[in-house]
Coordinates of C-alpha atoms in Angstrom, one line a residue:
X1 CA 5.8 -18.9 9.8
X2 CA 2.2 -18.6 11.1
X3 CA -0.5 -18.4 8.5
X4 CA -4.2 -17.7 9.4
X5 CA -7.1 -17.7 7.1
X6 CA -9.6 -15.0 8.1
X7 CA -13.1 -13.9 7.2
X8 CA -13.3 -10.2 7.7
X9 CA -16.8 -8.6 7.8
X10 CA -17.0 -5.0 6.8
X11 CA -19.5 -2.3 7.7
X12 CA -22.5 -1.6 5.4
X13 CA -20.9 1.8 4.5
X14 CA -19.0 1.5 1.2
X15 CA -16.5 4.3 1.8
X16 CA -15.7 3.1 5.3
X17 CA -15.4 -0.5 4.2
X18 CA -13.2 0.4 1.3
X19 CA -10.9 2.4 3.6
X20 CA -10.5 -0.6 5.9
X21 CA -9.7 -2.9 3.0
X22 CA -7.1 -0.4 1.8
X23 CA -5.5 -0.3 5.2
X24 CA -5.4 -4.1 5.5
X25 CA -3.8 -4.4 2.0
X26 CA -1.2 -1.7 2.9
X27 CA -0.3 -3.1 6.3
X28 CA 2.0 -5.8 4.9
X29 CA 1.0 -9.2 6.4
X30 CA -2.4 -9.4 4.9
X31 CA -3.4 -10.7 1.5
X32 CA -7.0 -9.9 0.4
X33 CA -8.9 -12.6 -1.3
X34 CA -12.4 -13.0 -2.7
X35 CA -15.4 -11.0 -1.4
X36 CA -18.9 -12.3 -0.8
X37 CA -21.3 -9.5 0.3
X38 CA -19.8 -7.7 3.3
X39 CA -17.3 -10.5 3.9
X40 CA -13.9 -11.0 2.4
X41 CA -11.4 -13.8 2.7
X42 CA -8.0 -12.6 4.0
X43 CA -4.7 -14.4 4.6
X44 CA -2.5 -13.3 7.4
X45 CA 1.2 -14.3 7.5
X46 CA 3.1 -13.6 10.7
X47 CA 6.4 -14.7 12.3
X48 CA 4.7 -16.5 15.2
X49 CA 1.3 -16.9 17.0
X50 CA 1.8 -13.8 19.2
X51 CA 2.4 -11.6 16.2
X52 CA -0.6 -13.1 14.4
X53 CA -2.8 -12.3 17.4
X54 CA -1.5 -8.7 17.5
X55 CA -2.3 -8.2 13.8
X56 CA -5.7 -9.9 14.2
X57 CA -6.6 -7.5 17.0
X58 CA -5.3 -4.5 15.0
X59 CA -7.6 -5.5 12.1
X60 CA -10.5 -5.9 14.4
X61 CA -10.0 -2.3 15.6
X62 CA -10.1 -0.7 12.1
X63 CA -12.9 1.6 11.4
X64 CA -15.1 -0.2 8.9
X65 CA -14.4 -3.7 10.2
X66 CA -17.4 -5.3 12.0
X67 CA -15.7 -8.6 12.8
X68 CA -12.8 -10.9 12.1
X69 CA -13.1 -14.7 12.3
X70 CA -10.3 -17.2 12.1
X71 CA -11.2 -20.1 9.9
X72 CA -7.8 -21.7 9.3
X73 CA -4.4 -21.8 11.0
X74 CA -1.2 -23.3 9.9
X75 CA 2.3 -22.9 11.3
X76 CA 5.6 -24.2 9.9
X77 CA 8.3 -24.9 12.4
X78 CA 10.7 -26.3 9.7
X79 CA 14.3 -25.4 10.3
X80 CA 16.2 -23.8 7.5
X81 CA 17.7 -26.3 5.1
X82 CA 21.4 -26.9 5.5
X83 CA 23.3 -26.7 2.3
X84 CA 26.1 -29.2 1.7
X85 CA 29.4 -27.8 0.3
X86 CA 31.9 -30.0 -1.3
X87 CA 32.1 -32.8 -3.8

């Protein structure tokens, strides 16, 4: 799992900014956090770095989004736990 912490800056146009936030929330891999002025914290969870980059670029292209900055990245390469059967 690849997790990115983003700061998304929205346009100074409330209906356009709200539309972009609704699209981000509906897309699936994004979780919207706190807002501070035109900026909002957003978590992005993707299967791998390539998918994360594709989602990042998609978000940058939304009408109402002025910019997207990556402020944190974490990836977990842990393998699935093996369950032990038997006594």
